[in-house]
Amino acid sequence: MTNRKPSDPRTVAVVGATGAVGEVVLRLLAERNFPVGELRALASERSAGTTVTFADRSVEVREAVPDAFDGVDFAFFAATGGLAKSLAPEIVKRGGVAIDKSSTWRLNEDVPLVVPEINPGALEKHKGIVSCPNCTTIGFVMALEPIRRVAGLRSVVVTTLQAVSGSGKPGIDELARQKVELTRGEAPTTDFYPQPIADNVLPLCESFRDDGYSTEEVKLLHETRKIMDLPGVDVTMTCVRVPVPVGHSAAMLVETERPLSPEQAREALAAFPGVSVVDDPANNGFPTARDVTGRDEVLVGRIRKDLGSDRLWMWQVSDNLRKGAATNAIQIAEEMVRRGLQ
Ligand SMILES: NC(=O)c1ccc[n+]([C@@H]2O[C@H](COP(=O)([O-])OP(=O)(O)OC[C@H]3O[C@@H](n4cnc5c(N)ncnc54)[C@H](OP(=O)(O)O)[C@@H]3O)[C@@H](O)[C@H]2O)c1
């Protein structure tokens, strides 16, 4: 516990400040009026000496080394898993809290994995490291939790359609370059994804495991179970990369414990903080990745009963860089400040 008031300024570090998520963290810290006293922008040795923008001013980027965390209250990690593994304990040693966006700490028993609208209480047991779920998992559980609260949850079959920014700057750059190559009539060159992503759809996010699933797919299962505290819930999935800049979508077939009508599901979803329902088939009303870009809400539509069972279909979209990453991480810090935990 801390004696500081929520409005007292905190020293904040953003690790990976030059990356796709780090840039949005910087923007949202200012936009959400997080009580930032000193801001430290950290990245690799490659970026040291360059500048990033925070609250309309330039901040010089420094290399992320242990000493850079002296006196830091919150460190937002938006870098590599390896870096979070080695540096997060350094922050804890110095009395700070690390909020990590990588997968490194997510399933560690001593590390809360938090979506603040769903399991904020898990923060009470933190030991200095808090983990932020995968960008796909966050939108997914945000759409499931309101349903679970009214009808229980048994299983979900899901296909995700994930934006290239979910792979960070290399994914964004690859799509942009291939689009130019195609407009010039050239064959798209591949540097990052295993096959062209422009004008294409790849049934692979991250890399394949020996059992044929991708690493991204398996994260969705285990993270969902941990966040929702439902170790027996059955989630099976195919994660697909699509040539969309920002915004992850998912088609979800949801089996509840008790029957739930589409109307009841719409009501439960609309009443949940951070979720909006966009579902007006008569007027072609459904949410898309373009609609959700730059927004913090998770949008849900196409809610309908399965033709052969009591299961419900839902279509969910969320901004992977905001609620899927930066917004959720900052909400965690806000909740910790509110609870007097840091
Ligand atoms: N993109 C998403 O939608 C999303 C969503 C949820 C979670 N995440 C996770 O968030 C993290 C960042 O992803 P991103 O998409 O922002 O990636 P990115 O655009 O590739 O940016 C990576 C950042 O990490 C820094 N970095 C890399 N190696 C480093 C090192 N050895 N020391 C210090 N800094 C280093 C880079 O700095 P340099 O510029 O100096 O190389 C850059 O600032 C990843 O763990 C990712 O899995 C991403």
CSV table of C-alpha atoms and ligand atoms in Angstrom, one decimal:
chain,number,residue,atom,x,y,z
A,1,MET,CA,0.0,0.0,0.0
A,2,THR,CA,1.1,3.6,-0.6
A,3,ASN,CA,0.3,6.8,1.3
A,4,ARG,CA,0.3,8.8,-1.9
A,5,LYS,CA,-2.8,10.3,-3.3
A,6,PRO,CA,-4.1,9.1,-6.7
A,7,SER,CA,-3.3,12.5,-8.2
A,8,ASP,CA,0.3,12.6,-6.9
A,9,PRO,CA,2.7,12.6,-9.8
A,10,ARG,CA,4.3,9.2,-10.6
A,11,THR,CA,7.6,8.6,-12.4
A,12,VAL,CA,6.7,6.5,-15.5
A,13,ALA,CA,8.9,4.6,-17.9
A,14,VAL,CA,7.8,3.3,-21.3
A,15,VAL,CA,10.0,0.5,-22.5
A,16,GLY,CA,9.6,0.1,-26.3
A,17,ALA,CA,8.7,3.7,-26.6
A,18,THR,CA,9.6,3.7,-30.3
A,19,GLY,CA,7.4,0.7,-31.2
A,20,ALA,CA,3.8,0.4,-32.4
A,21,VAL,CA,2.3,-0.2,-28.9
A,22,GLY,CA,4.8,2.1,-27.1
A,23,GLU,CA,3.8,5.1,-29.3
A,24,VAL,CA,0.1,4.6,-28.3
A,25,VAL,CA,1.0,4.2,-24.6
A,26,LEU,CA,2.7,7.6,-24.8
A,27,ARG,CA,-0.3,9.2,-26.5
A,28,LEU,CA,-2.8,7.7,-24.1
A,29,LEU,CA,-0.9,8.5,-20.9
A,30,ALA,CA,-1.4,12.1,-21.9
A,31,GLU,CA,-4.9,11.7,-23.3
A,32,ARG,CA,-6.1,10.0,-20.1
A,33,ASN,CA,-4.3,12.5,-17.9
A,34,PHE,CA,-2.4,9.8,-16.1
A,35,PRO,CA,-0.5,11.6,-13.3
A,36,VAL,CA,2.9,11.5,-15.0
A,37,GLY,CA,5.6,13.5,-13.2
A,38,GLU,CA,8.8,12.4,-15.0
A,39,LEU,CA,8.5,10.4,-18.3
A,40,ARG,CA,11.3,8.1,-19.4
A,41,ALA,CA,11.2,6.8,-23.0
A,42,LEU,CA,13.3,3.7,-23.3
A,43,ALA,CA,14.1,1.4,-26.2
A,44,SER,CA,17.1,-0.5,-27.6
A,45,GLU,CA,20.6,0.8,-28.1
A,46,ARG,CA,19.6,1.4,-31.7
A,47,SER,CA,17.1,4.1,-30.8
A,48,ALA,CA,19.1,5.8,-28.0
A,49,GLY,CA,19.4,9.5,-28.7
A,50,THR,CA,16.4,9.7,-31.0
A,51,THR,CA,13.2,11.4,-29.8
A,52,VAL,CA,9.6,10.5,-29.2
A,53,THR,CA,6.6,12.8,-28.5
A,54,PHE,CA,4.9,12.9,-25.1
A,55,ALA,CA,2.2,15.5,-24.3
A,56,ASP,CA,3.4,17.8,-27.2
A,57,ARG,CA,7.0,17.7,-26.2
A,58,SER,CA,10.0,15.8,-27.4
A,59,VAL,CA,11.5,13.3,-25.1
A,60,GLU,CA,14.9,11.8,-25.7
A,61,VAL,CA,15.0,8.0,-25.9
A,62,ARG,CA,17.4,6.2,-23.7
A,63,GLU,CA,18.6,2.6,-23.7
A,64,ALA,CA,16.6,0.3,-21.4
A,65,VAL,CA,19.2,-0.8,-18.9
A,66,PRO,CA,18.5,-1.6,-15.2
A,67,ASP,CA,19.7,1.8,-13.9
A,68,ALA,CA,17.1,3.6,-16.1
A,69,PHE,CA,14.5,2.3,-13.6
A,70,ASP,CA,15.9,4.0,-10.5
A,71,GLY,CA,12.9,5.9,-8.9
A,72,VAL,CA,10.4,4.6,-11.5
A,73,ASP,CA,6.9,4.0,-10.1
A,74,PHE,CA,5.4,2.4,-13.2
A,75,ALA,CA,7.2,0.8,-16.2
A,76,PHE,CA,5.0,0.0,-19.2
A,77,PHE,CA,6.8,-2.8,-21.1
A,78,ALA,CA,6.0,-2.8,-24.8
A,79,ALA,CA,9.1,-4.5,-26.0
A,80,THR,CA,10.3,-8.1,-26.4
A,81,GLY,CA,9.5,-11.0,-24.1
A,82,GLY,CA,13.2,-11.5,-23.4
A,83,LEU,CA,13.6,-7.9,-22.3
A,84,ALA,CA,10.6,-8.1,-20.0
A,85,LYS,CA,12.0,-11.3,-18.5
A,86,SER,CA,15.3,-9.8,-17.6
A,87,LEU,CA,14.3,-6.2,-16.8
A,88,ALA,CA,10.9,-6.6,-15.0
A,89,PRO,CA,12.6,-8.0,-11.9
A,90,GLU,CA,15.0,-5.1,-11.9
A,91,ILE,CA,12.0,-2.7,-11.6
A,92,VAL,CA,10.5,-4.7,-8.7
A,93,LYS,CA,13.9,-4.7,-6.9
A,94,ARG,CA,13.8,-0.9,-7.1
A,95,GLY,CA,10.2,-0.7,-5.7
A,96,GLY,CA,8.4,-0.1,-9.0
A,97,VAL,CA,5.7,-1.9,-10.8
A,98,ALA,CA,6.2,-3.5,-14.2
A,99,ILE,CA,3.1,-3.8,-16.5
A,100,ASP,CA,4.1,-6.1,-19.3
A,101,LYS,CA,2.5,-6.5,-22.7
A,102,SER,CA,4.6,-9.5,-23.7
A,103,SER,CA,3.6,-13.1,-23.2
A,104,THR,CA,6.5,-13.8,-20.8
A,105,TRP,CA,4.8,-13.4,-17.5
A,106,ARG,CA,1.2,-14.1,-18.4
A,107,LEU,CA,0.8,-17.6,-17.1
A,108,ASN,CA,3.2,-17.2,-14.1
A,109,GLU,CA,1.2,-18.0,-10.9
A,110,ASP,CA,2.7,-15.0,-9.0
A,111,VAL,CA,1.7,-12.6,-11.8
A,112,PRO,CA,-1.9,-11.2,-12.1
A,113,LEU,CA,-3.2,-11.3,-15.7
A,114,VAL,CA,-5.6,-8.4,-15.7
A,115,VAL,CA,-8.4,-6.9,-17.8
A,116,PRO,CA,-9.6,-4.2,-15.3
A,117,GLU,CA,-13.3,-4.5,-16.3
A,118,ILE,CA,-13.2,-8.3,-15.5
A,119,ASN,CA,-10.8,-9.2,-12.7
A,120,PRO,CA,-9.4,-6.0,-11.1
A,121,GLY,CA,-9.3,-7.8,-7.7
A,122,ALA,CA,-6.4,-9.9,-9.0
A,123,LEU,CA,-4.2,-6.8,-8.6
A,124,GLU,CA,-4.4,-6.9,-4.8
A,125,LYS,CA,-2.0,-9.9,-4.9
A,126,HIS,CA,0.6,-8.4,-7.2
A,127,LYS,CA,4.2,-8.8,-6.4
A,128,GLY,CA,5.5,-6.0,-8.6
A,129,ILE,CA,4.8,-7.5,-12.0
A,130,VAL,CA,1.4,-7.4,-13.7
A,131,SER,CA,0.7,-8.9,-17.1
A,132,CYS,CA,-1.5,-7.6,-19.8
A,133,PRO,CA,-3.2,-10.2,-21.9
A,134,ASN,CA,-2.6,-10.8,-25.6
A,135,CYS,CA,-4.4,-8.3,-27.9
A,136,THR,CA,-6.7,-11.0,-29.3
A,137,THR,CA,-7.6,-12.3,-25.8
A,138,ILE,CA,-8.6,-8.9,-24.4
A,139,GLY,CA,-11.4,-8.3,-27.0
A,140,PHE,CA,-12.4,-11.9,-26.8
A,141,VAL,CA,-12.9,-12.0,-23.0
A,142,MET,CA,-14.5,-8.5,-23.0
A,143,ALA,CA,-17.2,-10.0,-25.2
A,144,LEU,CA,-17.5,-13.2,-23.2
A,145,GLU,CA,-17.6,-11.9,-19.6
A,146,PRO,CA,-21.1,-10.2,-19.9
A,147,ILE,CA,-22.5,-13.4,-21.3
A,148,ARG,CA,-20.8,-15.5,-18.6
A,149,ARG,CA,-22.3,-13.3,-15.9
A,150,VAL,CA,-25.9,-13.9,-17.0
A,151,ALA,CA,-25.8,-17.4,-18.4
A,152,GLY,CA,-22.5,-19.1,-17.5
A,153,LEU,CA,-19.9,-20.2,-20.1
A,154,ARG,CA,-19.2,-23.7,-21.3
A,155,SER,CA,-17.3,-23.5,-24.6
A,156,VAL,CA,-16.3,-21.2,-27.5
A,157,VAL,CA,-15.3,-21.9,-31.1
A,158,VAL,CA,-13.6,-18.8,-32.5
A,159,THR,CA,-11.9,-17.7,-35.7
A,160,THR,CA,-9.9,-14.5,-35.3
A,161,LEU,CA,-9.0,-12.1,-38.1
A,162,GLN,CA,-6.0,-10.1,-36.9
A,163,ALA,CA,-4.5,-6.9,-38.2
A,164,VAL,CA,-0.9,-6.6,-39.2
A,165,SER,CA,-0.2,-4.0,-36.5
A,166,GLY,CA,-0.7,-6.9,-34.1
A,167,SER,CA,2.8,-8.0,-35.2
A,168,GLY,CA,4.2,-4.5,-34.4
A,169,LYS,CA,6.1,-2.2,-36.8
A,170,PRO,CA,7.5,-5.1,-38.9
A,171,GLY,CA,3.9,-6.2,-39.8
A,172,ILE,CA,2.8,-2.7,-40.6
A,173,ASP,CA,5.9,-2.1,-42.8
A,174,GLU,CA,5.5,-5.4,-44.7
A,175,LEU,CA,1.9,-4.7,-45.7
A,176,ALA,CA,2.7,-1.1,-46.7
A,177,ARG,CA,5.6,-2.2,-48.9
A,178,GLN,CA,3.8,-5.1,-50.5
A,179,LYS,CA,0.8,-2.8,-51.4
A,180,VAL,CA,3.3,-0.5,-53.2
A,181,GLU,CA,4.9,-3.4,-55.0
A,182,LEU,CA,1.5,-4.7,-56.2
A,183,THR,CA,0.4,-1.3,-57.5
A,184,ARG,CA,3.7,-1.2,-59.5
A,185,GLY,CA,2.8,-4.6,-60.9
A,186,GLU,CA,5.7,-6.3,-59.1
A,187,ALA,CA,5.5,-9.5,-57.1
A,188,PRO,CA,5.3,-8.8,-53.3
A,189,THR,CA,8.5,-9.5,-51.5
A,190,THR,CA,8.3,-11.2,-48.1
A,191,ASP,CA,10.6,-10.2,-45.3
A,192,PHE,CA,8.5,-10.9,-42.2
A,193,TYR,CA,5.5,-13.1,-42.8
A,194,PRO,CA,6.0,-16.5,-44.5
A,195,GLN,CA,3.7,-15.6,-47.4
A,196,PRO,CA,2.5,-12.3,-48.9
A,197,ILE,CA,-0.1,-10.5,-46.7
A,198,ALA,CA,-1.2,-7.9,-49.2
A,199,ASP,CA,-4.3,-9.1,-51.1
A,200,ASN,CA,-4.1,-12.2,-49.0
A,201,VAL,CA,-5.2,-14.0,-45.8
A,202,LEU,CA,-2.8,-16.2,-43.8
A,203,PRO,CA,-4.1,-18.9,-41.4
A,204,LEU,CA,-1.1,-18.3,-39.1
A,205,CYS,CA,-0.4,-15.8,-36.4
A,206,GLU,CA,3.1,-16.1,-34.9
A,207,SER,CA,4.5,-19.6,-35.4
A,208,PHE,CA,3.3,-23.2,-35.6
A,209,ARG,CA,3.8,-25.6,-32.7
A,210,ASP,CA,4.4,-29.4,-33.1
A,211,ASP,CA,0.6,-30.1,-32.6
A,212,GLY,CA,-0.4,-27.9,-35.5
A,213,TYR,CA,-1.8,-25.0,-33.5
A,214,SER,CA,-0.1,-21.7,-33.6
A,215,THR,CA,1.5,-20.1,-30.5
A,216,GLU,CA,-1.1,-17.3,-30.7
A,217,GLU,CA,-4.0,-19.8,-30.7
A,218,VAL,CA,-2.8,-21.6,-27.5
A,219,LYS,CA,-2.4,-18.2,-25.7
A,220,LEU,CA,-6.0,-17.5,-26.3
A,221,LEU,CA,-7.1,-20.7,-24.5
A,222,HIS,CA,-4.8,-20.4,-21.5
A,223,GLU,CA,-5.1,-16.7,-21.0
A,224,THR,CA,-9.0,-16.8,-21.2
A,225,ARG,CA,-9.0,-19.5,-18.5
A,226,LYS,CA,-6.8,-17.5,-16.2
A,227,ILE,CA,-8.5,-14.1,-16.6
A,228,MET,CA,-12.0,-15.5,-16.3
A,229,ASP,CA,-11.0,-18.0,-13.6
A,230,LEU,CA,-12.6,-20.8,-15.6
A,231,PRO,CA,-10.0,-23.5,-15.8
A,232,GLY,CA,-12.5,-25.9,-17.5
A,233,VAL,CA,-13.8,-23.6,-20.2
A,234,ASP,CA,-13.3,-25.1,-23.6
A,235,VAL,CA,-11.9,-22.7,-26.2
A,236,THR,CA,-10.9,-23.9,-29.7
A,237,MET,CA,-9.7,-21.5,-32.4
A,238,THR,CA,-8.1,-20.6,-35.7
A,239,CYS,CA,-6.1,-17.3,-35.7
A,240,VAL,CA,-5.8,-15.7,-39.1
A,241,ARG,CA,-3.7,-12.7,-40.2
A,242,VAL,CA,-5.5,-10.3,-42.6
A,243,PRO,CA,-4.3,-7.3,-44.6
A,244,VAL,CA,-5.9,-4.8,-42.2
A,245,PRO,CA,-3.8,-2.1,-40.6
A,246,VAL,CA,-5.5,-1.9,-37.1
A,247,GLY,CA,-8.4,-3.8,-35.5
A,248,HIS,CA,-8.7,-7.4,-34.6
A,249,SER,CA,-12.0,-9.1,-35.4
A,250,ALA,CA,-13.4,-12.5,-34.2
A,251,ALA,CA,-16.3,-14.7,-35.1
A,252,MET,CA,-17.3,-16.5,-31.9
A,253,LEU,CA,-19.7,-19.4,-31.4
A,254,VAL,CA,-20.5,-19.4,-27.7
A,255,GLU,CA,-22.1,-22.2,-25.7
A,256,THR,CA,-23.5,-21.1,-22.4
A,257,GLU,CA,-24.5,-23.0,-19.2
A,258,ARG,CA,-28.1,-21.8,-19.5
A,259,PRO,CA,-29.9,-20.8,-22.7
A,260,LEU,CA,-29.6,-17.1,-23.6
A,261,SER,CA,-31.6,-15.4,-26.3
A,262,PRO,CA,-29.9,-12.9,-28.7
A,263,GLU,CA,-32.0,-10.2,-27.1
A,264,GLN,CA,-30.8,-11.1,-23.6
A,265,ALA,CA,-27.2,-11.3,-24.9
A,266,ARG,CA,-27.4,-7.8,-26.5
A,267,GLU,CA,-28.8,-6.4,-23.2
A,268,ALA,CA,-26.0,-8.0,-21.1
A,269,LEU,CA,-23.3,-6.8,-23.6
A,270,ALA,CA,-24.7,-3.2,-23.8
A,271,ALA,CA,-24.7,-2.9,-20.0
A,272,PHE,CA,-21.1,-4.0,-19.6
A,273,PRO,CA,-18.4,-1.2,-19.3
A,274,GLY,CA,-16.2,-0.9,-22.3
A,275,VAL,CA,-18.5,-2.9,-24.6
A,276,SER,CA,-20.9,-1.4,-27.2
A,277,VAL,CA,-23.4,-3.3,-29.3
A,278,VAL,CA,-23.6,-2.5,-33.0
A,279,ASP,CA,-26.2,-5.0,-34.3
A,280,ASP,CA,-28.8,-3.7,-36.8
A,281,PRO,CA,-29.0,-6.3,-39.6
A,282,ALA,CA,-32.1,-4.5,-41.2
A,283,ASN,CA,-29.8,-1.5,-41.9
A,284,ASN,CA,-26.6,-3.5,-42.5
A,285,GLY,CA,-25.4,-2.4,-39.1
A,286,PHE,CA,-22.4,-4.4,-37.8
A,287,PRO,CA,-19.0,-3.4,-36.4
A,288,THR,CA,-15.8,-3.5,-38.5
A,289,ALA,CA,-12.1,-3.0,-37.9
A,290,ARG,CA,-12.3,0.5,-39.5
A,291,ASP,CA,-15.1,1.5,-37.0
A,292,VAL,CA,-13.1,0.5,-34.0
A,293,THR,CA,-9.8,2.0,-35.0
A,294,GLY,CA,-8.9,4.8,-32.5
A,295,ARG,CA,-11.6,3.7,-30.0
A,296,ASP,CA,-11.3,2.0,-26.6
A,297,GLU,CA,-14.6,0.1,-26.7
A,298,VAL,CA,-15.0,-3.5,-27.8
A,299,LEU,CA,-17.8,-3.6,-30.4
A,300,VAL,CA,-20.1,-6.6,-30.8
A,301,GLY,CA,-22.6,-7.4,-33.4
A,302,ARG,CA,-24.1,-10.2,-35.6
A,303,ILE,CA,-25.6,-11.7,-32.5
A,304,ARG,CA,-27.8,-14.7,-33.5
A,305,LYS,CA,-28.8,-18.1,-32.5
A,306,ASP,CA,-27.0,-21.1,-34.0
A,307,LEU,CA,-29.4,-22.8,-36.4
A,308,GLY,CA,-28.9,-26.2,-34.9
A,309,SER,CA,-28.3,-25.6,-31.1
A,310,ASP,CA,-28.8,-23.1,-28.3
A,311,ARG,CA,-25.3,-21.6,-29.0
A,312,LEU,CA,-24.9,-18.0,-30.0
A,313,TRP,CA,-22.9,-16.5,-32.7
A,314,MET,CA,-21.2,-13.1,-32.1
A,315,TRP,CA,-18.8,-10.9,-34.1
A,316,GLN,CA,-16.4,-8.9,-32.0
A,317,VAL,CA,-13.9,-6.2,-33.0
A,318,SER,CA,-11.4,-4.2,-30.9
A,319,ASP,CA,-8.5,-1.9,-31.6
A,320,ASN,CA,-5.5,-4.1,-30.9
A,321,LEU,CA,-3.1,-1.2,-30.1
A,322,ARG,CA,-5.6,0.5,-27.7
A,323,LYS,CA,-7.8,-1.8,-25.7
A,324,GLY,CA,-5.8,-4.7,-26.9
A,325,ALA,CA,-2.6,-3.2,-25.5
A,326,ALA,CA,-2.0,0.4,-24.4
A,327,THR,CA,-5.4,1.3,-23.0
A,328,ASN,CA,-5.6,-2.0,-21.0
A,329,ALA,CA,-2.1,-1.4,-19.6
A,330,ILE,CA,-2.9,2.1,-18.5
A,331,GLN,CA,-6.2,1.1,-17.0
A,332,ILE,CA,-4.2,-1.4,-14.9
A,333,ALA,CA,-2.0,1.4,-13.6
A,334,GLU,CA,-5.1,3.6,-13.0
A,335,GLU,CA,-6.7,0.9,-11.0
A,336,MET,CA,-3.6,0.3,-8.9
A,337,VAL,CA,-3.4,4.0,-8.2
A,338,ARG,CA,-7.1,4.1,-7.3
A,339,ARG,CA,-6.6,1.1,-4.9
A,340,GLY,CA,-3.6,2.7,-3.3
A,341,LEU,CA,-1.4,-0.2,-4.5
A,342,GLN,CA,1.4,2.1,-6.0
B,1,LIG,N1,1.1,-4.7,-31.6
B,1,LIG,C1,0.1,-5.2,-30.9
B,1,LIG,O1,-1.1,-5.1,-31.3
B,1,LIG,C2,0.3,-5.8,-29.5
B,1,LIG,C3,-0.7,-6.0,-28.7
B,1,LIG,C4,-0.5,-6.6,-27.5
B,1,LIG,C5,0.7,-6.9,-27.1
B,1,LIG,N2,1.8,-6.6,-27.9
B,1,LIG,C6,3.1,-6.9,-27.4
B,1,LIG,O2,3.7,-5.7,-27.1
B,1,LIG,C7,5.1,-5.8,-27.3
B,1,LIG,C8,5.6,-4.7,-28.3
B,1,LIG,O3,4.9,-4.9,-29.5
B,1,LIG,P1,4.9,-3.9,-30.7
B,1,LIG,O4,3.9,-4.4,-31.6
B,1,LIG,O5,4.9,-2.5,-30.2
B,1,LIG,O6,6.4,-4.2,-31.4
B,1,LIG,P2,7.3,-3.2,-32.3
B,1,LIG,O7,6.5,-2.2,-33.0
B,1,LIG,O8,8.2,-4.2,-33.0
B,1,LIG,O9,8.2,-2.4,-31.2
B,1,LIG,C9,9.1,-3.1,-30.4
B,1,LIG,C10,9.7,-2.1,-29.4
B,1,LIG,O10,10.6,-2.9,-28.5
B,1,LIG,C11,11.9,-2.2,-28.5
B,1,LIG,N3,13.0,-3.2,-28.3
B,1,LIG,C12,13.2,-4.3,-29.1
B,1,LIG,N4,14.3,-5.0,-28.6
B,1,LIG,C13,14.8,-4.2,-27.5
B,1,LIG,C14,15.9,-4.4,-26.7
B,1,LIG,N5,16.7,-5.4,-26.7
B,1,LIG,N6,16.0,-3.4,-25.7
B,1,LIG,C15,15.2,-2.4,-25.6
B,1,LIG,N7,14.1,-2.2,-26.4
B,1,LIG,C16,13.9,-3.1,-27.4
B,1,LIG,C17,12.0,-1.6,-29.9
B,1,LIG,O11,13.0,-0.6,-29.8
B,1,LIG,P3,13.9,-0.2,-31.1
B,1,LIG,O12,13.0,0.8,-31.9
B,1,LIG,O13,15.0,0.5,-30.5
B,1,LIG,O14,14.2,-1.4,-31.8
B,1,LIG,C18,10.6,-1.0,-30.0
B,1,LIG,O15,10.4,0.2,-29.3
B,1,LIG,C19,5.4,-7.2,-27.8
B,1,LIG,O16,5.8,-8.0,-26.6
B,1,LIG,C20,4.1,-7.6,-28.3
B,1,LIG,O17,3.9,-9.0,-28.3
B,1,LIG,C21,1.6,-6.1,-29.1
